[in-house]
Amino acid sequence: MQKKENQEVENRPDNTAFTQQRLPAWQPILSAGIVIPLFVLVGLAFIGIGVALFVTSRNLHVLEVWKNNLLWLNMALYVFFSPQGPVFFYYGLTNYFQNQRAYGVSKDYNQLSGDLDYFTFFFSIVPDSTCKPYRYDVNNKPIVPCGSLANSMFNDTFNLYQMKNGVKEEVPLDGKGISWWTDYNIKYRNPSVNPLRNAFNGTVKPLYWSKPAYELDPTDTANNGFINQDFLVWMRRSALPNFRKLYRRITDGLPAGNYSLEISYNYPVIAFDGKKKVAFSNVSWMGGKNEFLGIAYLVIGSLCLVMSVVMLIIYAKFKFPEED
Amino acid sequence: MPWMSPLARIRDALAGQRARDKDLRNLVSNLPYEGLDKWKQPNRHFRNNGIKTTKYSVLFFIPMNLFEQFHRLANLYFVGLAILNFVPVVQAFEPEVALIPICVILALTAIKDAWEDFRRYKSDKKLNRLPCFVYSSKEKCFVEKRWKDVRVGDFVKVESNDIVPADLLLLYTSDPNGVCHIETANLDGETNLKQRRAVPGVCITVSNTDILLIIHAVIRTGCLGFSHPDLVLKQHLVYLKGGCTVRNTGYAVGFVVYAGHETKAMLNNNGPRYKRSRLERRLNIDVIFCILLLFTMCIIGSLGHYLWLESMPSVPLYLVPQTDGHLDTPSLSSFYKFFSMIILLQVLIPISLYVSIELVKIGQIYFITNDLDLYDEETDATIQCKALNITEDLGQIQYIFSDKTGTLTENKMVFRRCSIMGREYPHKENECVRRALKMYIYKIKILMFTKSLPPNQQETEVILDQKLLRQIRGTEKIDAYQDFFLALAICNTVVVSMATAKRLRSNPLDTLSSLVRRAGSWTRLRAPITSETSANDLTTQGQSVNQTGGQTCSLHVPPQGTAPAVPAGKLCYEAESPDEAALVHTAKAYGFVLMSRTPDSVTVQLPSGAQLRFEVLDTLSFDSNRKRMSVLVRHPISKQCILYTKGADYAIMELLETPYGEKQQKAIASDTQQHLDCYAKEGLRTLCIAKKVLCDGEYESWAVQRQHALAAMDNREQLIMDSAVQIETNLCLLGATGVEDRLQDSVPDTVMTLREAGIQVWVLTGDKPETAVNIGYACRLLEQDDLVINMSCKSKVRSLISNSQRKFPLYPEVRRYSEDPRNVDTTPDISLVIDGRTLTMLMSPDLRDRFVDLARHCRSVLCCRVTPLQKSEVVKLIREKLKVMTLAVGDGANDVNMIQAADIGVGISGQEGMQAVMASDFAISRFKHLKKLLLVHGHWCYSRLANMIIYFFYKNAANVNLLFWYQFFCGFTANAMIDHWLMIFFNLLFTSVPPIMFGIMDKDVSAEMLLGLPELYRTGQGKGEYSFFTFWISMLDAFYQSLVAFFIPYFTYRGSDIDIYAFGTPLNTISLFTILLHLSIEIKAWTIVHVFIILGSVTLYFIVTLAYGVRYLNYSGYWTLQAQMVDPMFYLVCLISTVIALLPRYLFHVLKNSITCSPIVEARHLDTLEPSTRDQWIKEWRSFRGRVQDKTSDVSASPPSELKPTQSSSELNIRLGLVLFCHI
């Protein structure tokens, strides 16, 4: 009998909150009354953030110099701000599309991480075929570092002089710490061969380079070869076609005054209708000078406050008639 | 195996092919060849009984499954894209990355297929391993073998309550009459017993005890030859279909004719039906829009690339030449980029949507089948969803077509009144006692908290009418009264079984495919039976002995003293229809006990205790054209040939003999007709009983004709019917019966609720109009205030009307009436009652448009006396002409057409077998379940799925557009600023689960509200939530949001030294937050599951991205998110972009909820109230609405409500009558 009763209800569904879709639920209804405090809060918070951003950005200074004249190899600058902290020295390019896919993949990571196996010609397996056509030179010697990205490295150099009473005094530029820490310390490695140039035996330098990779910075072995920081900065592809890249840091700041900038002009930009520029800027917690975000926060914050007033009106007018 | 030349093998294989293809099967017994190897076996060409329903084998699963999957267009598209990505010039991703989506989708589908196939494999294995007994000539007895070892040509013994393993030719049964009872519930769902007779020639020649002899007899005669078509088999030989169950018979022996996949059961076993829901059809249109959109975007990209290249003065350093060192021309390059763009933006076409929809539907079905409210305790059955992909159609139903008997009513017939020879016996006591009994049972139920009372008890009890009892007792001679009850007892197809051998019936409701069902029911059956079998056998044996005893002296009345072999109380009747059962029980109650039925004879015990064995000469079975059945018997005493006929009143009344001058007969007929009308008004089902005495000559000449018809090869059905019509003439009316079929629980409430939900309910029934109208009022399909238009006409008018091109003049009248602005409040709703003949006329091509127009204005429509075919025609007509969603609900075989014709077919597993359930998409056990199924589950499923699909389109567009906007800044080179792996993960991992959960679990309004306010159902009807408008709104929103998510970071980082992936990271994060928060705005009810999944997705995103940023050195985005996450700007950018992106939608929802007052919003407001206040509110609201309705009836100043419908209907009746008749 017991068994039979069990049989009779064997198909009965479980009576649980889940199967019966009775889980305790919170059913928020977005209506005017509820969102007023939300809008006020968001509005106030955004205005606060906006003000902070705006004020910070106002305290930052940036000096941009466009080099649209080829003949300017020697520029006089007047710096009329004396910012706090270190000043960053950038070079910039416009209309330069580092963000194409074919361009971006045109490199061999194994080479760049110092794996010697990838330096030499090996039955057209190495270097990576993505490097084509900057893989071998006309004599079928492998190019190291191979690929379009490395090949097109920016090679202008800059010297900055402060004019003190008519005397040129070179401003010390710090080329360290301008690349990502991980790039310099983990991702890119030189082959562990000493001296470094031996590793490059049987290879040729990239087509457009004036000197091979092991001579990028002959003065400092920690800044030579693939871990040369200028090289690293270039290899980190910029997201947008108008970009600037960090060139040097001026650790001691840039006091106001007259300066002279010497440029060794190597990099061609006419082919893509581009322009070069140099920029000096100091930075804060929010990075370089950027007014857009602060204004955006202020606008949206005020919009929220306005909305809350509108909602108040709507709430008064269309209150849910519960008496019905 | 001995060596055989390949040629011989081929020849043998070809011979086998021929043997299988031939219509004529030459079969030889396997016994002489037993033990020989396979090549010597005569029947080796035919399949053995092992079945294999699996699609795949383990070894070839992967290629076969892939082959199967590539039949789908969507998969081909995906593979095409992946292959395209291997072409270097158009490459947009790393080639292997592009393979991931298609691999995941193929793998998911393959896993699903493999699992299903594995289940089939397990059920096959179970079947193949079932034991059965096969005769072995070595052992000289039946030995136990497995099913799969049974071969064509074997002799198989099937014991009582066992399942027949293959299609057998029935040779012998343990029953002395050679009868075998079978139940075909496993095949067609019919639960009544059927009789099969063994091949007569064989049966006679053997002694009853030694069945070995028959086997040898067959061997001696050599081959058994017969032709293949079913038709001939039925006539000459009887065979047992594999899958049916032997009942009430000790054992049966048969010769295997068809085995395994060649059995009828396997041939008829079709897979599950595939229906495409309306939502899915609309969805496909939107997918086409997406394809157009994709092409537009790709053309823009391609053009942009061309212009970009053209604008360059010369070749810059950053342009990478081809391998051979030269650049493609701009036009060729932009042509390539078109394809790269397609690869890049492919997600815009939501292929994964189809997989998600399938998952969502599985979840929805899980919840539907697990609903306790749709569970019926009495039958222990839950709702069964057979069509897996039309759940959302349940939320859009506009028309319901319902059967009456068994659907609205219980289909448990109770004998209520009868009229014999023009005298009425009202059986008043019956009514009172039954009520009392019901109350009593109800009380017991409450007390015991159990419903284990036998459900049949109250139905079979008939309280006798004392007056009638006196009439019968008063006379001994065979008069009309006796004839009446004899007719009740004889004129049916009821099979008698013993109460002790009560069958344990499996419940066929609870499984999906017929195969699984077979396997399932057997396992359940076998266990309890084995212990009882021996006992059963004893009783049946004993019974059969007794019967033989009775047979020997069956030609004369047995002596009065002989007590009946089995006490009458223990008899158990197995009837095809509940009407028959009710009538046989009535006859039994009055002392005319049906004792046994064999194909040749019927034994009836008279009130005096005497048993009469009638020889059955023929049975003219019921069909829906004749609407009657007859049994032709020879009376054991008078030796007269008597035809007892039972059928619908109009079918009988037309056939009565009209002897001139015999006033009495005429009076009886007219009195009976009066009683019949009265019964019908009460809502009883009426049947007329008549008899006819034939002289021998008449019978013999007819019998010859009948044999001719039975043996005919062509047009057999028609000939058989004609022969039946021929003899059913000049009947003599005995009386009429009124059988009550009570309404099911809360049918009126359900009908009312469905109509409030904006669903038009039509009832299509085979009953007479009066009965139907009465039931219509009882279940509140018709209201007292309704204007009932009654359409009926004589058959003669039909051809004239359908030929005439005249307009159907009633319709403008009705329209004017209903559309007159003055009548808005006063118009009672219009209801239409049509009978079958008129319906045929209305369905004619020239009238059907007007009929549909008229029907559209009617609140409810009742069609009476319609045939199954008409039912489906009506459904099709309405569905096609009005373009509405239709649902058909029925319980019997006559509803199958209708169920298949409608968008959704619902079967009710009731008293009339399982055909309707098998044809249906959803199977329920009570009509009232329809209410929750449609109003709650239908609404939920529809709104969930619609919102999920819209969201899915939005999600993909919003995400992919980011890539599109980026193209404007990367020279349209089809580059992405997000790592490809993360892009793939974004769709596969981070944002895939939330929409699925949303589609399964979201709840816009609670079930209580949906049931309390049926009006809410209307939101899903017609266009519903998923329309052209909502689709484009969400696409626009996606464009807007992607613009925000792209350009806020763009303006923030413009001109800075940010690198590609550092720029892409905030974009991706913003996209994730907008997409998830967008969903959060859409989610109407938050449960713990929702919170868990949304938070889980966000966490997963960060964990995976961070882990990915650490793991792969050569990954370009190495350490990117880590670097970004220490930068406060990242958070500030993400915050403001997300807020701006979501603000419009948020405001839109707020304003929609505050300003407009859609019913759903109101209901949601109510939902937040306390349950008690809410219920109070619903109650008040309903009573308020009720008052309004009362008021309208007051305004119309109706006469007492009972008179009104008849008055108005008669008024229109006359008008219609005039219209129709003036054309004659």
PDB file of N, CA, C and O in Angstrom, chain A residues 8 11 13 18 20-21 25-26 28 30 32 38 95 97 99-101 132 236-237 239 244 271 290 297 324, chain B residues 91 308 313-314 318 323 370 372 380 944 966 969 975 1003 1052 1057-1060 1086 1132 1146 1153-1154 1164 1177:
ATOM      1  N   GLU A   8       1.709   6.610  -6.999  1.00  0.00           N
ATOM      2  CA  GLU A   8       0.682   7.497  -7.506  1.00  0.00           C
ATOM      3  C   GLU A   8       1.158   8.920  -7.678  1.00  0.00           C
ATOM      4  O   GLU A   8       0.626   9.657  -8.491  1.00  0.00           O
ATOM      5  N   ASN A  11       4.978  11.400 -10.429  1.00  0.00           N
ATOM      6  CA  ASN A  11       5.205  12.452 -11.410  1.00  0.00           C
ATOM      7  C   ASN A  11       5.006  13.845 -10.836  1.00  0.00           C
ATOM      8  O   ASN A  11       5.114  14.824 -11.557  1.00  0.00           O
ATOM      9  N   PRO A  13       5.519  17.262  -9.558  1.00  0.00           N
ATOM     10  CA  PRO A  13       6.710  18.119  -9.552  1.00  0.00           C
ATOM     11  C   PRO A  13       7.086  18.532  -8.136  1.00  0.00           C
ATOM     12  O   PRO A  13       6.234  18.551  -7.244  1.00  0.00           O
ATOM     13  N   PHE A  18      12.099  27.406  -6.374  1.00  0.00           N
ATOM     14  CA  PHE A  18      12.728  27.564  -7.686  1.00  0.00           C
ATOM     15  C   PHE A  18      11.868  26.978  -8.791  1.00  0.00           C
ATOM     16  O   PHE A  18      11.531  27.658  -9.758  1.00  0.00           O
ATOM     17  N   GLN A  20       8.782  26.259  -8.813  1.00  0.00           N
ATOM     18  CA  GLN A  20       7.480  26.909  -8.928  1.00  0.00           C
ATOM     19  C   GLN A  20       7.619  28.397  -9.249  1.00  0.00           C
ATOM     20  O   GLN A  20       6.644  29.141  -9.205  1.00  0.00           O
ATOM     21  N   GLN A  21       8.813  28.823  -9.525  1.00  0.00           N
ATOM     22  CA  GLN A  21       9.105  30.207  -9.885  1.00  0.00           C
ATOM     23  C   GLN A  21       8.589  31.175  -8.831  1.00  0.00           C
ATOM     24  O   GLN A  21       7.982  32.184  -9.128  1.00  0.00           O
ATOM     25  N   ALA A  25      11.654  37.776  -4.952  1.00  0.00           N
ATOM     26  CA  ALA A  25      12.185  38.647  -5.989  1.00  0.00           C
ATOM     27  C   ALA A  25      11.988  40.101  -5.615  1.00  0.00           C
ATOM     28  O   ALA A  25      11.036  40.464  -4.915  1.00  0.00           O
ATOM     29  N   TRP A  26      12.906  40.880  -6.073  1.00  0.00           N
ATOM     30  CA  TRP A  26      12.810  42.320  -5.885  1.00  0.00           C
ATOM     31  C   TRP A  26      12.385  42.902  -7.223  1.00  0.00           C
ATOM     32  O   TRP A  26      13.024  42.684  -8.245  1.00  0.00           O
ATOM     33  N   PRO A  28      11.925  46.153  -8.891  1.00  0.00           N
ATOM     34  CA  PRO A  28      12.008  47.609  -8.899  1.00  0.00           C
ATOM     35  C   PRO A  28      11.211  48.167 -10.076  1.00  0.00           C
ATOM     36  O   PRO A  28      11.204  47.590 -11.156  1.00  0.00           O
ATOM     37  N   LEU A  30      10.997  51.481 -12.289  1.00  0.00           N
ATOM     38  CA  LEU A  30      11.640  52.758 -12.541  1.00  0.00           C
ATOM     39  C   LEU A  30      10.546  53.787 -12.777  1.00  0.00           C
ATOM     40  O   LEU A  30       9.923  53.811 -13.824  1.00  0.00           O
ATOM     41  N   ALA A  32       9.241  58.007 -11.831  1.00  0.00           N
ATOM     42  CA  ALA A  32       9.776  59.330 -11.517  1.00  0.00           C
ATOM     43  C   ALA A  32      10.122  59.465 -10.043  1.00  0.00           C
ATOM     44  O   ALA A  32      11.202  59.934  -9.679  1.00  0.00           O
ATOM     45  N   LEU A  38      18.097  59.589  -6.961  1.00  0.00           N
ATOM     46  CA  LEU A  38      19.211  59.015  -7.699  1.00  0.00           C
ATOM     47  C   LEU A  38      19.844  60.066  -8.600  1.00  0.00           C
ATOM     48  O   LEU A  38      21.068  60.224  -8.636  1.00  0.00           O
ATOM     49  N   ASN A  95      48.248  61.654 -38.845  1.00  0.00           N
ATOM     50  CA  ASN A  95      47.955  60.865 -40.040  1.00  0.00           C
ATOM     51  C   ASN A  95      48.850  59.635 -40.150  1.00  0.00           C
ATOM     52  O   ASN A  95      49.068  59.129 -41.241  1.00  0.00           O
ATOM     53  N   PHE A  97      49.229  55.830 -39.319  1.00  0.00           N
ATOM     54  CA  PHE A  97      48.365  54.731 -38.913  1.00  0.00           C
ATOM     55  C   PHE A  97      49.185  53.548 -38.417  1.00  0.00           C
ATOM     56  O   PHE A  97      49.464  52.611 -39.149  1.00  0.00           O
ATOM     57  N   ASN A  99      47.988  51.719 -36.333  1.00  0.00           N
ATOM     58  CA  ASN A  99      46.982  50.779 -35.822  1.00  0.00           C
ATOM     59  C   ASN A  99      46.408  49.850 -36.879  1.00  0.00           C
ATOM     60  O   ASN A  99      45.354  49.265 -36.674  1.00  0.00           O
ATOM     61  N   GLN A 100      47.101  49.738 -38.029  1.00  0.00           N
ATOM     62  CA  GLN A 100      46.604  48.740 -38.976  1.00  0.00           C
ATOM     63  C   GLN A 100      47.032  47.364 -38.520  1.00  0.00           C
ATOM     64  O   GLN A 100      48.085  47.184 -37.931  1.00  0.00           O
ATOM     65  N   ARG A 101      46.219  46.418 -38.942  1.00  0.00           N
ATOM     66  CA  ARG A 101      46.519  45.061 -38.521  1.00  0.00           C
ATOM     67  C   ARG A 101      47.799  44.526 -39.169  1.00  0.00           C
ATOM     68  O   ARG A 101      48.701  44.035 -38.493  1.00  0.00           O
ATOM     69  N   LYS A 132      57.067  39.555 -43.534  1.00  0.00           N
ATOM     70  CA  LYS A 132      57.162  39.841 -44.961  1.00  0.00           C
ATOM     71  C   LYS A 132      56.632  41.240 -45.235  1.00  0.00           C
ATOM     72  O   LYS A 132      55.616  41.608 -44.651  1.00  0.00           O
ATOM     73  N   ARG A 236      55.331  49.989 -29.153  1.00  0.00           N
ATOM     74  CA  ARG A 236      53.979  50.030 -28.566  1.00  0.00           C
ATOM     75  C   ARG A 236      53.133  50.904 -29.478  1.00  0.00           C
ATOM     76  O   ARG A 236      53.211  52.125 -29.451  1.00  0.00           O
ATOM     77  N   ARG A 237      52.296  50.240 -30.264  1.00  0.00           N
ATOM     78  CA  ARG A 237      51.573  50.932 -31.327  1.00  0.00           C
ATOM     79  C   ARG A 237      50.523  51.865 -30.742  1.00  0.00           C
ATOM     80  O   ARG A 237      49.806  51.508 -29.808  1.00  0.00           O
ATOM     81  N   ALA A 239      47.056  54.009 -30.584  1.00  0.00           N
ATOM     82  CA  ALA A 239      45.695  53.600 -30.896  1.00  0.00           C
ATOM     83  C   ALA A 239      45.096  54.408 -32.019  1.00  0.00           C
ATOM     84  O   ALA A 239      44.270  53.912 -32.775  1.00  0.00           O
ATOM     85  N   ARG A 244      51.061  61.154 -29.988  1.00  0.00           N
ATOM     86  CA  ARG A 244      52.386  61.602 -29.576  1.00  0.00           C
ATOM     87  C   ARG A 244      53.016  60.461 -28.811  1.00  0.00           C
ATOM     88  O   ARG A 244      52.310  59.583 -28.283  1.00  0.00           O
ATOM     89  N   ALA A 271      54.977  61.496 -47.454  1.00  0.00           N
ATOM     90  CA  ALA A 271      54.313  60.390 -48.137  1.00  0.00           C
ATOM     91  C   ALA A 271      52.883  60.188 -47.640  1.00  0.00           C
ATOM     92  O   ALA A 271      52.017  59.755 -48.384  1.00  0.00           O
ATOM     93  N   ASN A 290      43.991  67.481 -19.944  1.00  0.00           N
ATOM     94  CA  ASN A 290      42.842  66.936 -20.661  1.00  0.00           C
ATOM     95  C   ASN A 290      41.591  67.591 -20.121  1.00  0.00           C
ATOM     96  O   ASN A 290      41.122  67.263 -19.034  1.00  0.00           O
ATOM     97  N   TYR A 297      32.023  65.644 -17.374  1.00  0.00           N
ATOM     98  CA  TYR A 297      31.445  65.374 -16.059  1.00  0.00           C
ATOM     99  C   TYR A 297      30.562  66.525 -15.601  1.00  0.00           C
ATOM    100  O   TYR A 297      29.461  66.319 -15.081  1.00  0.00           O
ATOM    101  N   ASP A 324      -7.609  54.253  -7.453  1.00  0.00           N
ATOM    102  CA  ASP A 324      -8.515  53.616  -8.421  1.00  0.00           C
ATOM    103  C   ASP A 324      -8.927  52.233  -7.959  1.00  0.00           C
ATOM    104  O   ASP A 324      -8.191  51.315  -8.034  1.00  0.00           O
TER     105      ASP A 324
ATOM    106  N   GLN B  91      42.355  38.301 -44.288  1.00  0.00           N
ATOM    107  CA  GLN B  91      42.443  37.941 -42.878  1.00  0.00           C
ATOM    108  C   GLN B  91      42.130  39.120 -41.943  1.00  0.00           C
ATOM    109  O   GLN B  91      42.665  40.209 -42.119  1.00  0.00           O
ATOM    110  N   TRP B 308      40.740  56.246 -48.341  1.00  0.00           N
ATOM    111  CA  TRP B 308      41.914  56.430 -47.481  1.00  0.00           C
ATOM    112  C   TRP B 308      43.196  56.206 -48.278  1.00  0.00           C
ATOM    113  O   TRP B 308      44.145  56.978 -48.219  1.00  0.00           O
ATOM    114  N   PRO B 313      49.488  60.793 -50.685  1.00  0.00           N
ATOM    115  CA  PRO B 313      50.308  61.321 -51.772  1.00  0.00           C
ATOM    116  C   PRO B 313      51.235  60.248 -52.358  1.00  0.00           C
ATOM    117  O   PRO B 313      51.366  60.128 -53.567  1.00  0.00           O
ATOM    118  N   SER B 314      51.887  59.507 -51.514  1.00  0.00           N
ATOM    119  CA  SER B 314      52.700  58.388 -52.027  1.00  0.00           C
ATOM    120  C   SER B 314      52.675  57.283 -50.971  1.00  0.00           C
ATOM    121  O   SER B 314      51.872  57.335 -50.040  1.00  0.00           O
ATOM    122  N   TYR B 318      54.252  53.064 -43.218  1.00  0.00           N
ATOM    123  CA  TYR B 318      53.403  52.151 -42.433  1.00  0.00           C
ATOM    124  C   TYR B 318      52.513  51.263 -43.291  1.00  0.00           C
ATOM    125  O   TYR B 318      51.824  50.395 -42.790  1.00  0.00           O
ATOM    126  N   THR B 323      53.882  40.350 -50.108  1.00  0.00           N
ATOM    127  CA  THR B 323      55.125  39.610 -49.949  1.00  0.00           C
ATOM    128  C   THR B 323      56.152  39.947 -51.028  1.00  0.00           C
ATOM    129  O   THR B 323      57.345  40.032 -50.779  1.00  0.00           O
ATOM    130  N   ASN B 370       7.201  21.612 -14.661  1.00  0.00           N
ATOM    131  CA  ASN B 370       7.329  21.445 -13.216  1.00  0.00           C
ATOM    132  C   ASN B 370       6.301  22.231 -12.423  1.00  0.00           C
ATOM    133  O   ASN B 370       6.389  22.309 -11.210  1.00  0.00           O
ATOM    134  N   LEU B 372       3.290  22.907 -10.397  1.00  0.00           N
ATOM    135  CA  LEU B 372       2.370  22.088  -9.597  1.00  0.00           C
ATOM    136  C   LEU B 372       0.922  22.333  -9.978  1.00  0.00           C
ATOM    137  O   LEU B 372       0.086  21.450  -9.867  1.00  0.00           O
ATOM    138  N   ASP B 380      -2.123  11.446 -11.856  1.00  0.00           N
ATOM    139  CA  ASP B 380      -0.683  11.564 -11.631  1.00  0.00           C
ATOM    140  C   ASP B 380       0.028  11.982 -12.905  1.00  0.00           C
ATOM    141  O   ASP B 380       0.981  11.359 -13.350  1.00  0.00           O
ATOM    142  N   ARG B 944       9.261  36.896 -22.110  1.00  0.00           N
ATOM    143  CA  ARG B 944      10.660  36.588 -21.843  1.00  0.00           C
ATOM    144  C   ARG B 944      11.431  36.426 -23.141  1.00  0.00           C
ATOM    145  O   ARG B 944      12.485  37.028 -23.334  1.00  0.00           O
ATOM    146  N   TYR B 966      35.751  52.204 -34.825  1.00  0.00           N
ATOM    147  CA  TYR B 966      37.205  52.247 -34.803  1.00  0.00           C
ATOM    148  C   TYR B 966      37.782  52.249 -36.215  1.00  0.00           C
ATOM    149  O   TYR B 966      38.873  52.772 -36.446  1.00  0.00           O
ATOM    150  N   PHE B 969      39.217  55.265 -37.721  1.00  0.00           N
ATOM    151  CA  PHE B 969      40.483  55.762 -37.211  1.00  0.00           C
ATOM    152  C   PHE B 969      41.637  54.827 -37.487  1.00  0.00           C
ATOM    153  O   PHE B 969      42.733  55.040 -37.023  1.00  0.00           O
ATOM    154  N   ASN B 975      40.936  46.350 -38.572  1.00  0.00           N
ATOM    155  CA  ASN B 975      41.685  45.993 -37.379  1.00  0.00           C
ATOM    156  C   ASN B 975      40.792  46.183 -36.156  1.00  0.00           C
ATOM    157  O   ASN B 975      39.859  46.973 -36.170  1.00  0.00           O
ATOM    158  N   LYS B1003      10.344  37.783 -14.900  1.00  0.00           N
ATOM    159  CA  LYS B1003       8.926  37.747 -14.580  1.00  0.00           C
ATOM    160  C   LYS B1003       8.439  39.177 -14.625  1.00  0.00           C
ATOM    161  O   LYS B1003       8.783  39.961 -13.752  1.00  0.00           O
ATOM    162  N   THR B1052      38.663  61.528 -24.770  1.00  0.00           N
ATOM    163  CA  THR B1052      39.521  61.571 -23.588  1.00  0.00           C
ATOM    164  C   THR B1052      40.978  61.292 -23.948  1.00  0.00           C
ATOM    165  O   THR B1052      41.884  61.963 -23.486  1.00  0.00           O
ATOM    166  N   ASP B1057      49.446  59.504 -25.834  1.00  0.00           N
ATOM    167  CA  ASP B1057      50.342  58.443 -26.284  1.00  0.00           C
ATOM    168  C   ASP B1057      49.775  57.061 -25.996  1.00  0.00           C
ATOM    169  O   ASP B1057      50.509  56.093 -25.866  1.00  0.00           O
ATOM    170  N   ILE B1058      48.455  56.947 -25.888  1.00  0.00           N
ATOM    171  CA  ILE B1058      47.864  55.658 -25.526  1.00  0.00           C
ATOM    172  C   ILE B1058      48.060  54.649 -26.658  1.00  0.00           C
ATOM    173  O   ILE B1058      48.017  54.993 -27.828  1.00  0.00           O
ATOM    174  N   ASP B1059      48.292  53.401 -26.299  1.00  0.00           N
ATOM    175  CA  ASP B1059      48.475  52.389 -27.334  1.00  0.00           C
ATOM    176  C   ASP B1059      47.170  51.645 -27.587  1.00  0.00           C
ATOM    177  O   ASP B1059      46.207  51.787 -26.835  1.00  0.00           O
ATOM    178  N   ILE B1060      47.179  50.838 -28.629  1.00  0.00           N
ATOM    179  CA  ILE B1060      45.926  50.247 -29.115  1.00  0.00           C
ATOM    180  C   ILE B1060      45.154  49.522 -28.019  1.00  0.00           C
ATOM    181  O   ILE B1060      43.994  49.803 -27.759  1.00  0.00           O
ATOM    182  N   TRP B1086      14.181  40.766  -9.775  1.00  0.00           N
ATOM    183  CA  TRP B1086      15.522  40.303  -9.403  1.00  0.00           C
ATOM    184  C   TRP B1086      15.435  39.214  -8.360  1.00  0.00           C
ATOM    185  O   TRP B1086      14.868  39.416  -7.296  1.00  0.00           O
ATOM    186  N   LEU B1132      37.236  56.708 -14.299  1.00  0.00           N
ATOM    187  CA  LEU B1132      36.421  57.893 -14.589  1.00  0.00           C
ATOM    188  C   LEU B1132      35.813  57.806 -15.981  1.00  0.00           C
ATOM    189  O   LEU B1132      34.647  58.139 -16.184  1.00  0.00           O
ATOM    190  N   TYR B1146      17.205  54.553 -19.702  1.00  0.00           N
ATOM    191  CA  TYR B1146      16.732  54.680 -18.335  1.00  0.00           C
ATOM    192  C   TYR B1146      15.599  55.689 -18.274  1.00  0.00           C
ATOM    193  O   TYR B1146      14.515  55.405 -17.722  1.00  0.00           O
ATOM    194  N   ASN B1153       7.000  54.426 -17.510  1.00  0.00           N
ATOM    195  CA  ASN B1153       6.343  53.940 -16.304  1.00  0.00           C
ATOM    196  C   ASN B1153       5.583  55.031 -15.584  1.00  0.00           C
ATOM    197  O   ASN B1153       4.639  54.761 -14.850  1.00  0.00           O
ATOM    198  N   SER B1154       6.003  56.286 -15.747  1.00  0.00           N
ATOM    199  CA  SER B1154       5.338  57.349 -14.990  1.00  0.00           C
ATOM    200  C   SER B1154       4.200  57.968 -15.774  1.00  0.00           C
ATOM    201  O   SER B1154       3.158  58.277 -15.208  1.00  0.00           O
ATOM    202  N   ARG B1164       2.256  45.838 -12.537  1.00  0.00           N
ATOM    203  CA  ARG B1164       3.520  45.743 -11.803  1.00  0.00           C
ATOM    204  C   ARG B1164       3.472  46.608 -10.551  1.00  0.00           C
ATOM    205  O   ARG B1164       4.001  46.240  -9.505  1.00  0.00           O
ATOM    206  N   TRP B1177      -7.717  44.254  -3.933  1.00  0.00           N
ATOM    207  CA  TRP B1177      -7.853  45.156  -5.073  1.00  0.00           C
ATOM    208  C   TRP B1177      -8.423  44.404  -6.275  1.00  0.00           C
ATOM    209  O   TRP B1177      -9.363  44.854  -6.920  1.00  0.00           O
TER     210      TRP B1177
END
